[in-house]
Tab-separated table of C-alpha atoms and ligand atoms in Angstrom:
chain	number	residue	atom	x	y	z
M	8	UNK	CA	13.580	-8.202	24.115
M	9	UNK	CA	14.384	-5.838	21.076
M	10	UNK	CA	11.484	-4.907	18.942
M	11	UNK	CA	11.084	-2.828	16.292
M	12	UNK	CA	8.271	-0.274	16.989
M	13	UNK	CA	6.322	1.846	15.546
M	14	UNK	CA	6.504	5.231	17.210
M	15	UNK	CA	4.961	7.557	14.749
M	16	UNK	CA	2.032	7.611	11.562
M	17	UNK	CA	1.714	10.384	8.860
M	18	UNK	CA	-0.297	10.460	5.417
M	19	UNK	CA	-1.365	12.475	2.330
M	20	UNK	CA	-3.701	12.572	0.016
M	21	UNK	CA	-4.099	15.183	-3.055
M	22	UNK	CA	-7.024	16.971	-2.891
M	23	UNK	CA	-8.088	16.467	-6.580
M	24	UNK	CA	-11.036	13.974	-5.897
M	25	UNK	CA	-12.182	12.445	-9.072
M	26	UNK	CA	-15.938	10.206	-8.138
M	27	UNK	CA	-17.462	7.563	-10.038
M	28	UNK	CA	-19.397	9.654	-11.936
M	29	UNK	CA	-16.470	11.490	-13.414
M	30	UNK	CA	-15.285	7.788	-14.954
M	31	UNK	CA	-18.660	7.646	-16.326
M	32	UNK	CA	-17.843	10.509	-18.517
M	33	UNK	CA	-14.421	9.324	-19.866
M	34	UNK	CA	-15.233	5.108	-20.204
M	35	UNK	CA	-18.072	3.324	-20.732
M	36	UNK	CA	-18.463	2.220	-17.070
M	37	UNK	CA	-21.280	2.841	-14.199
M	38	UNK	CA	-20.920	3.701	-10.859
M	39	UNK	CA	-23.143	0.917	-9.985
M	40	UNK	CA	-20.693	-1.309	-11.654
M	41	UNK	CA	-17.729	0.206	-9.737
M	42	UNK	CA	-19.344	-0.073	-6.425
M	43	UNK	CA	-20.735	-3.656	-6.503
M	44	UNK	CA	-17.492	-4.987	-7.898
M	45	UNK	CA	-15.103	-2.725	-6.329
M	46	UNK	CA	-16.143	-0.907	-3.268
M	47	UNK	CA	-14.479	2.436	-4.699
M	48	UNK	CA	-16.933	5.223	-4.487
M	49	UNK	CA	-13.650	7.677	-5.064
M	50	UNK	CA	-10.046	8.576	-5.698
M	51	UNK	CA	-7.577	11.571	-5.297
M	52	UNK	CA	-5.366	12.557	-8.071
M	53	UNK	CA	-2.314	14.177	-8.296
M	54	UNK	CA	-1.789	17.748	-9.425
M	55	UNK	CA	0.091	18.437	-12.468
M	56	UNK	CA	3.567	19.067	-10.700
M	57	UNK	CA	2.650	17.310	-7.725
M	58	UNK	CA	4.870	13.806	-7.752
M	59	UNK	CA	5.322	10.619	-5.664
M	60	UNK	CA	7.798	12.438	-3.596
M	61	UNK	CA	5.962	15.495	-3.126
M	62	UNK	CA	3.447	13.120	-1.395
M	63	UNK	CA	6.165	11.482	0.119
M	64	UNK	CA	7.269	14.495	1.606
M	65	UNK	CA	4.318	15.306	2.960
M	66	UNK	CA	3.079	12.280	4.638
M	67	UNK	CA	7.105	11.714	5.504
M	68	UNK	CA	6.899	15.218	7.618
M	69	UNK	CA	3.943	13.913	9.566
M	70	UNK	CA	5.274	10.494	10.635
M	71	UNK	CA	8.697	12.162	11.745
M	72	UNK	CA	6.347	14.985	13.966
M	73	UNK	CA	4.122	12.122	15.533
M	74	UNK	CA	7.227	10.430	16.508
M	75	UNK	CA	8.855	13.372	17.901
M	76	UNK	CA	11.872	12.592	15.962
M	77	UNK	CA	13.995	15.649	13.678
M	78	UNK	CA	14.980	14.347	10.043
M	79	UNK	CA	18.664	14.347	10.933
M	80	UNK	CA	18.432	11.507	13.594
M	81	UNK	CA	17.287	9.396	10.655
M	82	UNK	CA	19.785	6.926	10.009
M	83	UNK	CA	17.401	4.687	6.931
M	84	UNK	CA	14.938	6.103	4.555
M	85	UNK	CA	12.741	3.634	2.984
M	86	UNK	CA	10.599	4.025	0.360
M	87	UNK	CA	7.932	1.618	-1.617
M	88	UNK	CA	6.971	2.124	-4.526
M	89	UNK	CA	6.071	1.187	-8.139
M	90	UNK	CA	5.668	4.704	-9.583
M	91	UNK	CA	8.683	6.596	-8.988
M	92	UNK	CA	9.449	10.306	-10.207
M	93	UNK	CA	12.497	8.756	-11.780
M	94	UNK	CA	14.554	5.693	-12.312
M	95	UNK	CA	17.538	6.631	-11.171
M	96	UNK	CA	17.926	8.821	-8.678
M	97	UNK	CA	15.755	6.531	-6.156
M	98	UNK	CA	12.784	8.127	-4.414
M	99	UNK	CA	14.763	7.119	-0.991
M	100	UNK	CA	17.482	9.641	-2.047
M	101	UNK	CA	15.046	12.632	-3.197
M	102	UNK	CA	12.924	12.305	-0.089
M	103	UNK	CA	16.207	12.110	1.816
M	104	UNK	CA	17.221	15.786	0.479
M	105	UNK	CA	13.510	17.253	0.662
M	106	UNK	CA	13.822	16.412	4.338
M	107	UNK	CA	17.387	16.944	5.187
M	108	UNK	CA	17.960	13.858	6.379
M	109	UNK	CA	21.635	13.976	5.976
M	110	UNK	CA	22.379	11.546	8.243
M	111	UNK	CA	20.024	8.559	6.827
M	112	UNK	CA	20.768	6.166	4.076
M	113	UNK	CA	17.963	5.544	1.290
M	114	UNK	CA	16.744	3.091	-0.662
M	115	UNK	CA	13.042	1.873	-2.525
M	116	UNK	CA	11.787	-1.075	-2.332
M	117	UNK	CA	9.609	-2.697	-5.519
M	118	UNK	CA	7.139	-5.342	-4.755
M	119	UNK	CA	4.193	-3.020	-6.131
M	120	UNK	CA	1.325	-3.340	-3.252
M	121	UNK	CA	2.827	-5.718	-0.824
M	122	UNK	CA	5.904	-3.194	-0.683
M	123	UNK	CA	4.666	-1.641	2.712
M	124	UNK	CA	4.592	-5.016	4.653
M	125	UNK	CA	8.336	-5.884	2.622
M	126	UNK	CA	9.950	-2.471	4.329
M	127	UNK	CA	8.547	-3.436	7.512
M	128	UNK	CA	10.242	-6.706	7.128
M	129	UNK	CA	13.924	-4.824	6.069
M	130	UNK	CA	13.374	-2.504	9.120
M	131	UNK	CA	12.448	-5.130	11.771
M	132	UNK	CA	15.049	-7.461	10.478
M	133	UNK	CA	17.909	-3.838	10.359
M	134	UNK	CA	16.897	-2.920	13.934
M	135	UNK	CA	16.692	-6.288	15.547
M	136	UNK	CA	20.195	-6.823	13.430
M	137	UNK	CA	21.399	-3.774	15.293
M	138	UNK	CA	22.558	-1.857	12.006
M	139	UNK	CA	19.950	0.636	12.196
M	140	UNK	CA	17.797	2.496	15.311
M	141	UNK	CA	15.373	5.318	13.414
M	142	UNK	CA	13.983	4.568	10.159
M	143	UNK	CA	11.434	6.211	8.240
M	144	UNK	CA	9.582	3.781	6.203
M	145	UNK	CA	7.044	5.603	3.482
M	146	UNK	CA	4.522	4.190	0.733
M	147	UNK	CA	3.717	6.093	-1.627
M	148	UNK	CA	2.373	6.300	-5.347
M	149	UNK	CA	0.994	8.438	-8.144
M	150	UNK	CA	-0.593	5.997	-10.075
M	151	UNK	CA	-2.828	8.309	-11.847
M	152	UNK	CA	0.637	8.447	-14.601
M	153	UNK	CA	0.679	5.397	-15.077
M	154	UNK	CA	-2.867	4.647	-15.440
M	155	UNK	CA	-4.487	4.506	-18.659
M	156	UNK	CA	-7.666	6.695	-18.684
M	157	UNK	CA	-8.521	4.823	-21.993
M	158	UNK	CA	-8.864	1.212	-20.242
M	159	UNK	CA	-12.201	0.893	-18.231
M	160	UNK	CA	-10.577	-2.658	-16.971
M	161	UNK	CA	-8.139	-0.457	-14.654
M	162	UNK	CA	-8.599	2.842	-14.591
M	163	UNK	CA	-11.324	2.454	-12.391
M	164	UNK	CA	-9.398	0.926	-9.775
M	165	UNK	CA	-6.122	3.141	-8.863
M	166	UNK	CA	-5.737	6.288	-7.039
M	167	UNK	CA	-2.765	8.424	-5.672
M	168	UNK	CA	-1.670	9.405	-2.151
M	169	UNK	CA	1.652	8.237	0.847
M	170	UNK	CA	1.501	6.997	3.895
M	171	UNK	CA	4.628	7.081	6.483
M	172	UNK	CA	5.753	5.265	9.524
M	173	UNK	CA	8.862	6.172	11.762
M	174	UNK	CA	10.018	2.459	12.954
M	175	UNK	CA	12.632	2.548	16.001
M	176	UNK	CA	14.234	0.146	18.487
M	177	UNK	CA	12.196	-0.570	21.462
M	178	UNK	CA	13.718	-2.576	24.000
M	179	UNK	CA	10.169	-4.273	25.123
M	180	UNK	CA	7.211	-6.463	23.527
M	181	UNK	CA	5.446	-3.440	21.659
M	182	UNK	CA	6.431	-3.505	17.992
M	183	UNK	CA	6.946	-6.108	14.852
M	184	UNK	CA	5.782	-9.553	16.047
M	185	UNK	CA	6.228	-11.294	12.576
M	186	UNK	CA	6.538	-10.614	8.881
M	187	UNK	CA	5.746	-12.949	6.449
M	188	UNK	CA	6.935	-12.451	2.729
M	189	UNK	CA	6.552	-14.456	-0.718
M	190	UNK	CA	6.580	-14.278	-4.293
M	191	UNK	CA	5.507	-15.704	-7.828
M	192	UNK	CA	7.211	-14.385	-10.559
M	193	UNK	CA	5.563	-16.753	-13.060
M	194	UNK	CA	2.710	-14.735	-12.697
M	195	UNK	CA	4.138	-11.459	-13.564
M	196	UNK	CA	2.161	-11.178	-16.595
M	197	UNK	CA	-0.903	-10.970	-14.674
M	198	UNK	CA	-0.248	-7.603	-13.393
M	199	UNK	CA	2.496	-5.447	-15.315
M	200	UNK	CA	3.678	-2.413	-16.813
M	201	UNK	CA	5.358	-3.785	-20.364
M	202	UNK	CA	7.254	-0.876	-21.341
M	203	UNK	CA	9.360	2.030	-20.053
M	204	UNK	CA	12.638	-0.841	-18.356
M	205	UNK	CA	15.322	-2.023	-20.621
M	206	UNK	CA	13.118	-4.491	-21.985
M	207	UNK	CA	11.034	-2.215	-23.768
M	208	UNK	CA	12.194	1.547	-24.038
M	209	UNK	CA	10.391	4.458	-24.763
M	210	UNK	CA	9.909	4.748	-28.304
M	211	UNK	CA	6.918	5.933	-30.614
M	212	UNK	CA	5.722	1.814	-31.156
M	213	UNK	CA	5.447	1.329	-27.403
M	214	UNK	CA	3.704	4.601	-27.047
M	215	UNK	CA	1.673	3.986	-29.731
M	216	UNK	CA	0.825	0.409	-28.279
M	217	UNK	CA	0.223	2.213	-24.810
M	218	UNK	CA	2.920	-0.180	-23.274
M	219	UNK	CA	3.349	2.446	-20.469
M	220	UNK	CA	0.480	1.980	-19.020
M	221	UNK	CA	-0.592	-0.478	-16.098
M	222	UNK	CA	-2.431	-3.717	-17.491
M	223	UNK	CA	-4.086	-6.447	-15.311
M	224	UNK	CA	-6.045	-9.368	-15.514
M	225	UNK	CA	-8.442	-8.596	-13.291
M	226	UNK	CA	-10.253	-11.700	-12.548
M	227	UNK	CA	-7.472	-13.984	-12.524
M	228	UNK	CA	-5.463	-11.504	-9.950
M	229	UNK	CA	-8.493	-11.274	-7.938
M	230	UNK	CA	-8.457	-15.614	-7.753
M	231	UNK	CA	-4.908	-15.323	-7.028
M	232	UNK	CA	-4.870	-12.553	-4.022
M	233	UNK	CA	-7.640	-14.456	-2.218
M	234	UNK	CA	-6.003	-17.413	-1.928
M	235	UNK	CA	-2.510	-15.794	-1.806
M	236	UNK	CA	-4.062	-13.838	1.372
M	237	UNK	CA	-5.856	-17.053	2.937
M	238	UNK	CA	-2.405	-18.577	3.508
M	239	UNK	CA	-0.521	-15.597	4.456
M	240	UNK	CA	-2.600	-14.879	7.545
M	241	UNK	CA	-2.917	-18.085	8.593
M	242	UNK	CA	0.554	-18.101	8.444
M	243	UNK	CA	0.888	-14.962	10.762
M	244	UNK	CA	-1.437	-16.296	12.957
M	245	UNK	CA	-0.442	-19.961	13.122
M	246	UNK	CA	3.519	-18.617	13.998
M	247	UNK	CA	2.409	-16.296	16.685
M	248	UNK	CA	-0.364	-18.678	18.053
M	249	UNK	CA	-2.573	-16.107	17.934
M	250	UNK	CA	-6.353	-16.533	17.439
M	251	UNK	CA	-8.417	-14.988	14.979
M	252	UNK	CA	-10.202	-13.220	17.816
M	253	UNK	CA	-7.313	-12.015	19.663
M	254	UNK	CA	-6.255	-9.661	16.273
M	255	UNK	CA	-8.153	-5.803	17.417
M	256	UNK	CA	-8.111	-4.368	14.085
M	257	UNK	CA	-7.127	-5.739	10.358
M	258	UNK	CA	-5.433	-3.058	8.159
M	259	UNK	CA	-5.441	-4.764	4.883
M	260	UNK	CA	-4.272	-3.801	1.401
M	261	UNK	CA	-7.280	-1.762	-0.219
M	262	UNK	CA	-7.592	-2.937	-3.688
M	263	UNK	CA	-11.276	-4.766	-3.723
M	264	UNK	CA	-14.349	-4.637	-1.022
M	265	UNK	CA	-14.679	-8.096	-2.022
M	266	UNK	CA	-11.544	-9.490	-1.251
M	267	UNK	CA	-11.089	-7.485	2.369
M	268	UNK	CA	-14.797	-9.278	3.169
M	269	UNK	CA	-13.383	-12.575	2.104
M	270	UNK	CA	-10.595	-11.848	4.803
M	271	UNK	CA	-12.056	-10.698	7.541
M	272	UNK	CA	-15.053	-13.399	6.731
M	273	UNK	CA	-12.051	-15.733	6.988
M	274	UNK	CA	-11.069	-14.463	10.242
M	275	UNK	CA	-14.506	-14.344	11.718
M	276	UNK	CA	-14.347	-10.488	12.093
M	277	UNK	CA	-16.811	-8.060	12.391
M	278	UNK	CA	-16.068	-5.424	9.755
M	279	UNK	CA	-15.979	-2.791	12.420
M	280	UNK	CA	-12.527	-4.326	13.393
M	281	UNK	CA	-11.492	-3.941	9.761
M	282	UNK	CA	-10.056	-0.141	8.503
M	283	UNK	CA	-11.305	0.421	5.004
M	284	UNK	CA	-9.947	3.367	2.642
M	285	UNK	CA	-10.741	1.961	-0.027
M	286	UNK	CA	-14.341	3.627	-0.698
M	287	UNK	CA	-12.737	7.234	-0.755
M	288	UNK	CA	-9.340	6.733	-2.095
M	289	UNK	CA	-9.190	3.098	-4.348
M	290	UNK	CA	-6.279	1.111	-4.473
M	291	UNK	CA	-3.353	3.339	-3.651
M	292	UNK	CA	-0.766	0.064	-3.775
M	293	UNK	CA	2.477	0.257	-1.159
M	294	UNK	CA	0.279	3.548	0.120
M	295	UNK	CA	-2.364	1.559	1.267
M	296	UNK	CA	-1.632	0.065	4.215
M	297	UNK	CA	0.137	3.121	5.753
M	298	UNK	CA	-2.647	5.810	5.193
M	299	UNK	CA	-5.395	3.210	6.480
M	300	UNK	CA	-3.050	2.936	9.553
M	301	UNK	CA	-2.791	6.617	10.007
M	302	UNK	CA	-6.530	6.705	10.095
M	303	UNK	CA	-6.965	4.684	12.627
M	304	UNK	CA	-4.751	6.095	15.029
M	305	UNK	CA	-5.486	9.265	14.426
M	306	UNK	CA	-9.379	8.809	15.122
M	307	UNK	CA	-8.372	6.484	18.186
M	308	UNK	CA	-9.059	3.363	16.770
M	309	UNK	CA	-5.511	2.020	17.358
M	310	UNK	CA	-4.874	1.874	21.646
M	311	UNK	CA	-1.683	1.045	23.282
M	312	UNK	CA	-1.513	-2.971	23.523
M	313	UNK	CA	-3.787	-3.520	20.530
M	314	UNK	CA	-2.724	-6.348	17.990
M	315	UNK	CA	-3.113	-5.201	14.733
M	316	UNK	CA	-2.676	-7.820	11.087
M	317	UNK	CA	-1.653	-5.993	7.791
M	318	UNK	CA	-2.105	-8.022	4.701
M	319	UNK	CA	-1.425	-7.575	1.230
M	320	UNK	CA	-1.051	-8.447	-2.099
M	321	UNK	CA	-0.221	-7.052	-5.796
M	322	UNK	CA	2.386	-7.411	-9.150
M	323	UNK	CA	5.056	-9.406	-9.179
M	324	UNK	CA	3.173	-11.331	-7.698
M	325	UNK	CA	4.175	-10.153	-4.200
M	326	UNK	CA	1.522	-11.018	-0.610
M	327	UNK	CA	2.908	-10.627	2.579
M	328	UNK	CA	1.542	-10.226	6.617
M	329	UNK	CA	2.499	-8.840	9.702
M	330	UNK	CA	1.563	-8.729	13.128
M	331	UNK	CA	2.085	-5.732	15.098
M	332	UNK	CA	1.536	-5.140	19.391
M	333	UNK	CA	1.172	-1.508	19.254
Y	427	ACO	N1	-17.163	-0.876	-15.990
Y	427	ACO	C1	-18.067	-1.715	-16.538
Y	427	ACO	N2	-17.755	-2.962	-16.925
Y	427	ACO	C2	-16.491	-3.373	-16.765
Y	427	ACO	C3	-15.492	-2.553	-16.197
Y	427	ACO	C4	-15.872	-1.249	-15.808
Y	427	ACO	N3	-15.010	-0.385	-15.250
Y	427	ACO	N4	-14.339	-3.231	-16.143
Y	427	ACO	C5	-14.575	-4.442	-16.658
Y	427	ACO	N5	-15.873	-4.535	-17.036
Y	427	ACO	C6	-16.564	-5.687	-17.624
Y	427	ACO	C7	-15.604	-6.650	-18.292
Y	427	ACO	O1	-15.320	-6.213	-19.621
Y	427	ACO	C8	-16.401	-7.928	-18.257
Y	427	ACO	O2	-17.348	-7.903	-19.294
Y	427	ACO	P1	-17.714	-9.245	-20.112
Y	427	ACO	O3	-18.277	-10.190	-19.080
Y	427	ACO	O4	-18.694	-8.762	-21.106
Y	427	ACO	O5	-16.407	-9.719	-20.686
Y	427	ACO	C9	-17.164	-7.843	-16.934
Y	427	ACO	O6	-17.167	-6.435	-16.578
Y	427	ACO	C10	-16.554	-8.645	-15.814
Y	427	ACO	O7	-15.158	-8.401	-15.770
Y	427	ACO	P2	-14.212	-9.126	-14.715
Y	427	ACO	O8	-12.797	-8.680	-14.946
Y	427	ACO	O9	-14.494	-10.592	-14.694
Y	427	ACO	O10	-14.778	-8.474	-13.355
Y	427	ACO	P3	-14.406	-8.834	-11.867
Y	427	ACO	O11	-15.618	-9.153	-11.124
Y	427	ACO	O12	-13.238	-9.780	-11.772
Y	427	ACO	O13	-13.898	-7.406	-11.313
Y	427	ACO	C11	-11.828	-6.297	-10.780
Y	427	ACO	C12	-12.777	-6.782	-11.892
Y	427	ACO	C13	-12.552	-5.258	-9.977
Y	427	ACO	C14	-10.590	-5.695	-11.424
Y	427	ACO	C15	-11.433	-7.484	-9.871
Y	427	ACO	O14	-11.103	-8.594	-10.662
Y	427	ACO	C16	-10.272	-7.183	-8.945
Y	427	ACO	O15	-10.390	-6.392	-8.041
Y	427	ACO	N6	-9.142	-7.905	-9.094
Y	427	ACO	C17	-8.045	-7.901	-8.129
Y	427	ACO	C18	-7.257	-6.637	-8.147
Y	427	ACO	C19	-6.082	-6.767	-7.227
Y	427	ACO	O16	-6.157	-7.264	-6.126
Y	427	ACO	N7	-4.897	-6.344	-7.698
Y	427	ACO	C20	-3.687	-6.553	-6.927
Y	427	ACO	C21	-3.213	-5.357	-6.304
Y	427	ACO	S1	-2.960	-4.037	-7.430
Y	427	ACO	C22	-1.242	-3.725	-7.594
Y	427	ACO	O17	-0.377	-4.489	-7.263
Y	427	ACO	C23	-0.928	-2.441	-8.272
């Protein structure tokens, strides 16, 4: 049986660290507040200089090294993400060139913080397809520039960093088990960026207006991901015939303490069997997922045969799952 497999982890964080306390100098917010309703004790931020595929890059370089695998016998670079360096060229083709990978297509992938668990989805569904073999699947953001430092409402919430997977075929029942995508666009409002697309161009009104800057409705997202999430896994789980207890270890999208306790309280799981990033890095969107992963295997926490669920959710609206035999 052909799987797709992970074979390799890599992630990166800036080492700017901006706490609670710092917000409580620029908004009028408490790190009391931020804790109880968030979980986020922390986030890293992004040098001047330093862009989404400098982080990339890094976390890129990591994955390829734990896979044993040189850039050049890449043959797909994917990359999610919802704060690019540019529009055009992709951050697919500029992480392509920072790591030679001459050999490798590129593309990104935009479905904001589900966008991990949607490339794992377009690599599984390339290899088993036969199209592709190695693919180097990255999430990575710098939402720092597009966060507005103004707006207690989010910039609380967001923090910067990549995370990186090398995906290849595996003849053999480690790897992808399922992937489970969907969307909502007539909710798009309640998580957006207005201006900056051909909709609304730069200009000195949509500066003005801050229309460059994320804006969420907080509470009405939060409503939406828990039940978005509730029917995702149980969509996983019901497909594989897996039991809650069978799953070793939950690697969920970290955007709210809250709503990763509603999960695993779902699941009846211990939050031992849960990775959380969240407290020391915030909501990192399509990064996420990936650099919780890395964790975990790097401290030991993912073994050989473990079955691992990924969940997520974010703008768009985008959720998604996947269950992975490592
Ligand atoms: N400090 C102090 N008070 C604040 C802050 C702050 N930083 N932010 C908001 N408040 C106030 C509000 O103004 C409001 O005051 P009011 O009652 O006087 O009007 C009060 O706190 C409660 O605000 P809510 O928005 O109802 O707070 P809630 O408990 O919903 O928490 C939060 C807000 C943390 C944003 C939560 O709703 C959440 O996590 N939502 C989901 C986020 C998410 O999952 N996003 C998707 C992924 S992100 C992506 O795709 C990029």
């Amino acid at each position: 049986m052909i799987h797709a497999r992970i074979t390799g982890t890599g992630s990166f964080a800036p080492k700017k660290i901006i706490t609670n306390q710092d917000l409580e100098k620029l908004v009028d917010t408490s790190d009391e507040w931020i804790t109880e309703r968030t979980g986020i004790k922390e986030r890293r931020i992004a040098e001047k200089g330093q862009n989404t595929s400098d982080l990339a890059y890094e976390a890129g370089k990591k994955a390829l090294k734990a896979a044993e695998l040189t850039a050049q016998e890449l043959d797909l670079i994917l990359v999610a993400t919802m704060t690019p360096d540019t529009i055009l060229p992709s951050m697919g083709c500029v992480l392509q060139d920072k790591l030679g990978a001459k050999n490798a297509a590129a593309f990104d992938i935009a479905a904001a913080c589900s966008g991990f668990i949607y490339g794992l989805s377009i690599a599984d569904a390339f290899i088993k397809a036969g199209a592709y073999k190695n693919i180097l699947l990255v999430g990575a953001e710098v939402l720092s520039r597009f966060t507005d430092w103004e707006d207690r409402t989010t910039c609380v919430l967001f923090g910067d960093g990549a995370g990186a997977v090398v995906i290849q075929r595996h003849a053999g029942k480690h790897g992808i088990l399922s992937t489970h995508l969907h969307s909502d666009g007539s909710l798009g409002d309640l998580l957006h960026v207005p201006a900056g697309g051909a909709q609304h161009p730069a200009s000195h009104d949509t500066i003005r207006k801050r229309m460059h800057f994320i804006k969420m409705k907080g509470n009405e997202t939060f409503k939406a991901a828990v039940r978005a999430l509730e029917g995702v896994v149980q969509e996983a789980l019901e497909h594989n015939k897996v039991k809650p207890e069978e799953i070793d270890l939950l690697v969920p999208h970290q955007a709210n303490l809250r709503i990763i306790q509603a999960m695993a309280q779902r699941l009846n799981m211990p939050m031992e069997k849960v990775v959380l990033t969240l407290p020391k890095y915030g909501n990192t969107s399509a990064a996420s997922i990936p650099m919780a992963l890395d964790e975990a295997v790097r401290d030991g926490r993912v073994k050989e045969n473990h079955l691992l669920l990924f969940e997520a959710f974010g703008g768009g609206l985008t959720w998604a799952s996947a269950l992975v035999r490592w």
